[in-house]
mmCIF file of C-alpha atoms and ligand atoms in Angstrom:
data_model
loop_
_atom_site.group_PDB
_atom_site.id
_atom_site.type_symbol
_atom_site.label_atom_id
_atom_site.label_comp_id
_atom_site.label_asym_id
_atom_site.label_seq_id
_atom_site.Cartn_x
_atom_site.Cartn_y
_atom_site.Cartn_z
ATOM 1 C CA MET A 341 0.172 -0.170 0.022
ATOM 2 C CA LYS A 342 1.037 3.596 -0.530
ATOM 3 C CA GLN A 343 3.080 5.424 1.997
ATOM 4 C CA ILE A 344 2.200 8.606 2.932
ATOM 5 C CA THR A 345 3.622 10.948 5.176
ATOM 6 C CA ILE A 346 1.189 12.378 7.914
ATOM 7 C CA ALA A 347 1.937 16.146 9.953
ATOM 8 C CA ILE A 348 0.067 16.921 12.921
ATOM 9 C CA ASP A 349 0.261 20.302 14.274
ATOM 10 C CA GLY A 350 -1.282 22.692 17.124
ATOM 11 C CA PHE A 351 -1.302 24.301 20.057
ATOM 12 C CA SER A 352 -0.599 22.550 23.546
ATOM 13 C CA SER A 353 -2.360 20.129 25.005
ATOM 14 C CA THR A 354 -4.578 19.840 22.015
ATOM 15 C CA GLY A 355 -3.750 15.822 21.858
ATOM 16 C CA LYS A 356 -1.618 15.854 18.468
ATOM 17 C CA SER A 357 0.461 13.021 20.147
ATOM 18 C CA THR A 358 -2.357 10.823 21.688
ATOM 19 C CA ILE A 359 -4.307 10.801 18.020
ATOM 20 C CA ALA A 360 -0.948 10.188 16.312
ATOM 21 C CA LYS A 361 0.104 7.344 17.961
ATOM 22 C CA GLN A 362 -3.536 6.109 17.438
ATOM 23 C CA ILE A 363 -2.870 6.419 13.367
ATOM 24 C CA ALA A 364 0.612 5.327 13.827
ATOM 25 C CA LYS A 365 -0.274 2.102 15.372
ATOM 26 C CA HIS A 366 -3.237 1.435 13.533
ATOM 27 C CA LEU A 367 -1.204 2.355 9.978
ATOM 28 C CA GLY A 368 2.114 0.420 11.344
ATOM 29 C CA TYR A 369 3.654 3.656 10.518
ATOM 30 C CA VAL A 370 6.327 5.396 12.534
ATOM 31 C CA TYR A 371 5.468 7.988 15.617
ATOM 32 C CA VAL A 372 7.835 10.479 16.180
ATOM 33 C CA ASP A 373 7.085 13.220 18.510
ATOM 34 C CA SER A 374 9.019 16.440 17.417
ATOM 35 C CA GLY A 375 8.415 18.353 20.894
ATOM 36 C CA ALA A 376 10.266 15.858 22.633
ATOM 37 C CA MET A 377 13.463 16.513 20.509
ATOM 38 C CA TYR A 378 12.820 19.945 21.651
ATOM 39 C CA ARG A 379 12.477 19.243 25.179
ATOM 40 C CA ALA A 380 14.799 16.579 25.020
ATOM 41 C CA ILE A 381 17.692 19.880 24.294
ATOM 42 C CA THR A 382 15.820 21.818 27.260
ATOM 43 C CA TYR A 383 16.391 19.024 29.642
ATOM 44 C CA PHE A 384 20.116 19.016 28.162
ATOM 45 C CA ALA A 385 20.331 22.895 28.910
ATOM 46 C CA MET A 386 18.914 22.548 32.625
ATOM 47 C CA GLN A 387 21.306 19.762 33.631
ATOM 48 C CA ASN A 388 24.011 21.697 32.279
ATOM 49 C CA ASN A 389 22.729 25.096 33.927
ATOM 50 C CA PHE A 390 22.327 26.613 30.808
ATOM 51 C CA ILE A 391 19.308 27.877 31.879
ATOM 52 C CA ALA A 392 16.894 28.639 35.126
ATOM 53 C CA LYS A 393 14.696 31.045 35.863
ATOM 54 C CA ASP A 394 16.484 34.002 35.946
ATOM 55 C CA PHE A 395 19.369 33.579 32.893
ATOM 56 C CA PHE A 396 19.656 31.703 29.790
ATOM 57 C CA LYS A 397 23.554 31.200 28.229
ATOM 58 C CA ALA A 398 21.309 30.678 24.937
ATOM 59 C CA ASP A 399 25.054 31.225 23.126
ATOM 60 C CA ILE A 400 26.843 28.668 25.323
ATOM 61 C CA LEU A 401 24.193 26.217 24.553
ATOM 62 C CA VAL A 402 24.075 26.496 21.008
ATOM 63 C CA ALA A 403 27.985 26.002 21.347
ATOM 64 C CA ASN A 404 27.189 22.367 23.205
ATOM 65 C CA LEU A 405 24.597 21.470 20.670
ATOM 66 C CA GLU A 406 27.047 19.317 19.040
ATOM 67 C CA ARG A 407 27.433 17.015 22.447
ATOM 68 C CA ILE A 408 23.992 16.404 22.435
ATOM 69 C CA THR A 409 22.083 13.015 20.984
ATOM 70 C CA ILE A 410 18.895 11.994 20.879
ATOM 71 C CA SER A 411 17.617 9.036 19.889
ATOM 72 C CA PHE A 412 14.259 7.090 19.270
ATOM 73 C CA LYS A 413 13.425 3.738 20.929
ATOM 74 C CA PHE A 414 10.826 1.822 20.607
ATOM 75 C CA ASN A 415 9.298 0.619 23.882
ATOM 76 C CA PRO A 416 6.640 -2.465 23.676
ATOM 77 C CA ASN A 417 5.231 -2.196 26.340
ATOM 78 C CA VAL A 418 4.109 1.138 25.968
ATOM 79 C CA GLY A 419 3.596 0.676 22.134
ATOM 80 C CA PHE A 420 5.539 3.852 21.458
ATOM 81 C CA ALA A 421 9.486 4.838 20.669
ATOM 82 C CA GLU A 422 10.683 6.641 23.682
ATOM 83 C CA VAL A 423 13.346 9.516 23.545
ATOM 84 C CA TYR A 424 16.967 9.046 24.687
ATOM 85 C CA LEU A 425 19.419 11.614 25.241
ATOM 86 C CA ASN A 426 23.033 10.370 24.790
ATOM 87 C CA GLY A 427 22.083 7.206 25.544
ATOM 88 C CA GLU A 428 19.407 8.066 28.957
ATOM 89 C CA ASN A 429 15.933 7.171 28.787
ATOM 90 C CA ILE A 430 14.529 10.972 29.609
ATOM 91 C CA GLU A 431 11.056 9.968 28.152
ATOM 92 C CA HIS A 432 9.747 10.745 32.158
ATOM 93 C CA ALA A 433 11.754 13.398 33.096
ATOM 94 C CA ILE A 434 10.899 15.379 30.222
ATOM 95 C CA ARG A 435 7.426 15.909 30.345
ATOM 96 C CA THR A 436 7.914 17.887 34.113
ATOM 97 C CA LEU A 437 5.677 21.229 34.113
ATOM 98 C CA GLU A 438 9.701 22.828 34.650
ATOM 99 C CA VAL A 439 10.086 21.588 31.317
ATOM 100 C CA SER A 440 7.433 23.016 30.078
ATOM 101 C CA GLY A 441 8.405 26.355 31.820
ATOM 102 C CA PHE A 442 10.935 26.462 29.863
ATOM 103 C CA VAL A 443 11.228 24.366 26.459
ATOM 104 C CA SER A 444 9.520 27.594 23.843
ATOM 105 C CA LYS A 445 12.854 29.553 24.927
ATOM 106 C CA VAL A 446 15.001 26.884 24.009
ATOM 107 C CA ALA A 447 12.468 26.575 20.593
ATOM 108 C CA ALA A 448 12.859 29.542 20.219
ATOM 109 C CA ILE A 449 16.759 29.899 19.215
ATOM 110 C CA PRO A 450 17.129 29.325 15.090
ATOM 111 C CA GLU A 451 20.432 26.824 15.598
ATOM 112 C CA VAL A 452 18.266 24.287 17.731
ATOM 113 C CA ARG A 453 15.741 24.035 14.818
ATOM 114 C CA TYR A 454 18.104 23.850 12.176
ATOM 115 C CA LEU A 455 19.677 20.987 13.469
ATOM 116 C CA LEU A 456 16.663 19.272 14.999
ATOM 117 C CA VAL A 457 14.190 19.997 11.235
ATOM 118 C CA LYS A 458 17.105 18.110 9.647
ATOM 119 C CA GLN A 459 16.840 15.481 11.870
ATOM 120 C CA GLN A 460 12.833 15.125 11.688
ATOM 121 C CA GLN A 461 13.638 15.417 8.238
ATOM 122 C CA ASN A 462 16.071 12.394 8.333
ATOM 123 C CA LEU A 463 13.555 10.225 10.166
ATOM 124 C CA GLY A 464 10.570 11.164 7.583
ATOM 125 C CA LYS A 465 12.313 10.435 4.680
ATOM 126 C CA ASP A 466 11.148 6.593 4.238
ATOM 127 C CA LYS A 467 7.465 8.266 4.312
ATOM 128 C CA GLY A 468 5.330 6.193 6.455
ATOM 129 C CA VAL A 469 5.492 8.077 9.078
ATOM 130 C CA VAL A 470 2.764 10.485 11.273
ATOM 131 C CA MET A 471 5.220 13.481 13.122
ATOM 132 C CA ASP A 472 3.879 15.916 15.591
ATOM 133 C CA GLY A 473 4.840 19.311 16.507
ATOM 134 C CA ARG A 474 4.059 23.036 15.733
ATOM 135 C CA ASP A 475 5.991 23.491 12.385
ATOM 136 C CA ILE A 476 5.488 19.687 10.982
ATOM 137 C CA GLY A 477 3.377 20.889 7.899
ATOM 138 C CA THR A 478 4.622 23.869 7.179
ATOM 139 C CA VAL A 479 8.513 23.459 7.505
ATOM 140 C CA VAL A 480 9.893 19.874 8.079
ATOM 141 C CA PHE A 481 7.338 18.067 5.548
ATOM 142 C CA PRO A 482 5.789 20.939 3.609
ATOM 143 C CA TYR A 483 4.626 18.606 1.102
ATOM 144 C CA ALA A 484 3.109 15.783 3.288
ATOM 145 C CA GLU A 485 0.135 14.438 2.006
ATOM 146 C CA LEU A 486 -2.554 14.720 4.852
ATOM 147 C CA LYS A 487 -1.760 17.921 7.249
ATOM 148 C CA ILE A 488 -4.069 18.336 9.836
ATOM 149 C CA PHE A 489 -4.013 21.164 12.493
ATOM 150 C CA MET A 490 -5.454 20.653 16.147
ATOM 151 C CA THR A 491 -7.265 23.003 18.978
ATOM 152 C CA ALA A 492 -8.810 23.172 21.442
ATOM 153 C CA SER A 493 -9.932 25.981 24.124
ATOM 154 C CA ALA A 494 -6.916 26.684 26.785
ATOM 155 C CA ASP A 495 -8.288 26.166 29.267
ATOM 156 C CA THR A 496 -9.789 22.140 27.788
ATOM 157 C CA ARG A 497 -6.302 22.084 27.200
ATOM 158 C CA ALA A 498 -4.829 22.823 31.052
ATOM 159 C CA GLN A 499 -7.502 21.007 32.551
ATOM 160 C CA ARG A 500 -6.411 17.666 30.277
ATOM 161 C CA ARG A 501 -2.856 18.583 31.418
ATOM 162 C CA PHE A 502 -3.042 19.076 34.750
ATOM 163 C CA ASP A 503 -5.119 15.560 34.596
ATOM 164 C CA GLU A 504 -2.188 14.061 33.185
ATOM 165 C CA LEU A 505 0.141 15.176 35.401
ATOM 166 C CA ILE A 506 -1.322 14.225 38.873
ATOM 167 C CA LYS A 507 -2.067 11.376 37.469
ATOM 168 C CA ARG A 508 2.021 10.764 37.176
ATOM 169 C CA GLY A 509 2.049 11.813 40.842
ATOM 170 C CA ASP A 510 3.502 15.409 40.554
ATOM 171 C CA LYS A 511 2.357 18.148 43.155
ATOM 172 C CA VAL A 512 1.370 21.210 40.435
ATOM 173 C CA GLN A 513 -1.551 23.841 41.138
ATOM 174 C CA TYR A 514 -4.481 24.317 37.831
ATOM 175 C CA GLN A 515 -3.579 27.832 37.738
ATOM 176 C CA ASP A 516 0.463 27.028 36.971
ATOM 177 C CA VAL A 517 -0.682 24.871 34.364
ATOM 178 C CA LEU A 518 -2.785 27.338 32.494
ATOM 179 C CA THR A 519 -0.385 29.774 32.643
ATOM 180 C CA ASN A 520 2.247 27.735 31.028
ATOM 181 C CA VAL A 521 0.097 26.964 28.284
ATOM 182 C CA GLN A 522 -1.562 30.216 27.847
ATOM 183 C CA GLU A 523 2.539 31.418 27.860
ATOM 184 C CA ARG A 524 3.504 28.913 25.534
ATOM 185 C CA ASP A 525 1.036 29.677 22.845
ATOM 186 C CA TYR A 526 2.100 32.891 22.877
ATOM 187 C CA ILE A 527 5.995 32.437 22.236
ATOM 188 C CA ASP A 528 5.567 29.241 20.095
ATOM 189 C CA SER A 529 3.173 31.738 17.618
ATOM 190 C CA HIS A 530 5.214 34.946 17.860
ATOM 191 C CA ARG A 531 8.855 33.411 17.799
ATOM 192 C CA GLU A 532 10.513 35.009 14.555
ATOM 193 C CA ASP A 533 11.572 31.452 13.106
ATOM 194 C CA SER A 534 8.907 29.096 12.388
ATOM 195 C CA PRO A 535 5.977 30.346 14.268
ATOM 196 C CA LEU A 536 3.040 27.868 15.147
ATOM 197 C CA VAL A 537 0.673 29.138 12.417
ATOM 198 C CA LYS A 538 -1.948 26.798 10.472
ATOM 199 C CA ALA A 539 -0.373 25.462 6.618
ATOM 200 C CA ASP A 540 -2.718 26.542 4.042
ATOM 201 C CA ASP A 541 -3.430 23.106 3.384
ATOM 202 C CA ALA A 542 -4.032 21.855 6.941
ATOM 203 C CA ILE A 543 -7.207 20.354 8.398
ATOM 204 C CA GLU A 544 -8.456 22.158 11.044
ATOM 205 C CA ILE A 545 -9.855 19.894 14.052
ATOM 206 C CA ASP A 546 -10.987 21.448 16.884
ATOM 207 C CA ASN A 547 -11.488 18.779 19.523
ATOM 208 C CA SER A 548 -12.481 20.668 23.028
ATOM 209 C CA HIS A 549 -15.682 18.490 22.489
ATOM 210 C CA LEU A 550 -14.503 15.132 20.696
ATOM 211 C CA THR A 551 -14.267 12.233 22.347
ATOM 212 C CA ARG A 552 -11.273 9.900 21.435
ATOM 213 C CA ALA A 553 -12.892 7.978 19.347
ATOM 214 C CA GLU A 554 -14.290 10.335 17.669
ATOM 215 C CA GLN A 555 -11.410 12.446 16.651
ATOM 216 C CA PHE A 556 -10.081 8.691 16.078
ATOM 217 C CA ASP A 557 -12.736 8.139 13.708
ATOM 218 C CA LYS A 558 -12.452 11.742 12.159
ATOM 219 C CA VAL A 559 -8.630 11.611 11.415
ATOM 220 C CA LEU A 560 -8.878 7.909 10.284
ATOM 221 C CA GLN A 561 -11.370 8.776 7.339
ATOM 222 C CA LEU A 562 -9.016 11.882 6.369
ATOM 223 C CA VAL A 563 -6.718 9.127 5.924
ATOM 224 C CA ASN A 564 -8.566 6.808 4.114
ATOM 225 C CA SER A 565 -9.655 9.721 1.729
ATOM 226 C CA THR A 566 -5.930 10.716 1.190
ATOM 227 C CA LEU A 567 -4.459 6.521 0.643
ATOM 228 C CA LYS A 568 -7.574 6.861 -2.023
ATOM 229 C CA GLU A 569 -6.106 10.285 -4.133
HETATM 230 O O1 DC B 1359 4.152 19.398 21.807
HETATM 231 P P1 DC B 1359 5.649 19.267 23.332
HETATM 232 O O2 DC B 1359 4.417 20.341 24.057
HETATM 233 O O3 DC B 1359 5.822 18.749 23.378
HETATM 234 O O4 DC B 1359 6.270 20.621 22.248
HETATM 235 C C1 DC B 1359 7.101 21.699 23.563
HETATM 236 C C2 DC B 1359 7.870 22.809 22.788
HETATM 237 O O5 DC B 1359 8.620 22.131 21.708
HETATM 238 C C3 DC B 1359 6.792 23.711 22.431
HETATM 239 O O6 DC B 1359 5.894 24.474 23.435
HETATM 240 C C4 DC B 1359 7.058 24.543 21.277
HETATM 241 C C5 DC B 1359 8.033 23.505 21.154
HETATM 242 N N1 DC B 1359 7.942 22.871 19.294
HETATM 243 C C6 DC B 1359 8.468 23.291 18.427
HETATM 244 O O7 DC B 1359 8.816 24.464 18.609
HETATM 245 N N2 DC B 1359 8.526 22.753 17.412
HETATM 246 C C7 DC B 1359 7.996 21.347 16.899
HETATM 247 N N3 DC B 1359 7.931 21.081 15.692
HETATM 248 C C8 DC B 1359 7.437 20.624 18.305
HETATM 249 C C9 DC B 1359 7.848 21.125 19.663
#
């Protein structure tokens, strides 16, 4: 069967990775979480004291980018590929509110984007890939056969992220999660390099009032009609 590239972009916590994982599993495609790669570099910057609440040594981070190797390894127990930084599994460590608080600043650096976009294009070079992020349909795979742009209200997204963090055992306040979602939306869509925008040919899905099953059916229909084209 024909292999296509599926780009899923949208604001933070819109459930992009949930639907991307479901579709990749259904089609037997590779799933790539591009946000995890930006989070991995952010985690590296935090570990090396290049970023903290009151400073960000962006130049030093850029000078150290060559020390970073990001890889993905499929974990059959969870059913998707987990992210590794220099050989260490950081899948859990990069999902904290602290990493979320710094990641948009790191993702705004052109050198970081240049490096990761090249790696993402390489991961998708054989097609048969579902990648989620902010610039997948606009920059990474502008010729993707199917582009989806996910939206939902900020409150809905913050509530979902809050529930996820509480389930993990993190001690967080709803208001802090909402503020983080709103701040990331702003930085991600106002940065100079590859801001978050809907590609002209992307199909928008507002999932504020959709169940996971309804959302899956909707996207699968889009996939099937793209495969028939
Ligand atoms: O999808 P996520 O919330 O894990 O992404 C974390 C951050 O990484 C997000 O706030 C913006 C940035 N990002 C990006 O700039 N470009 C991408 N393709 C993916 C993520």
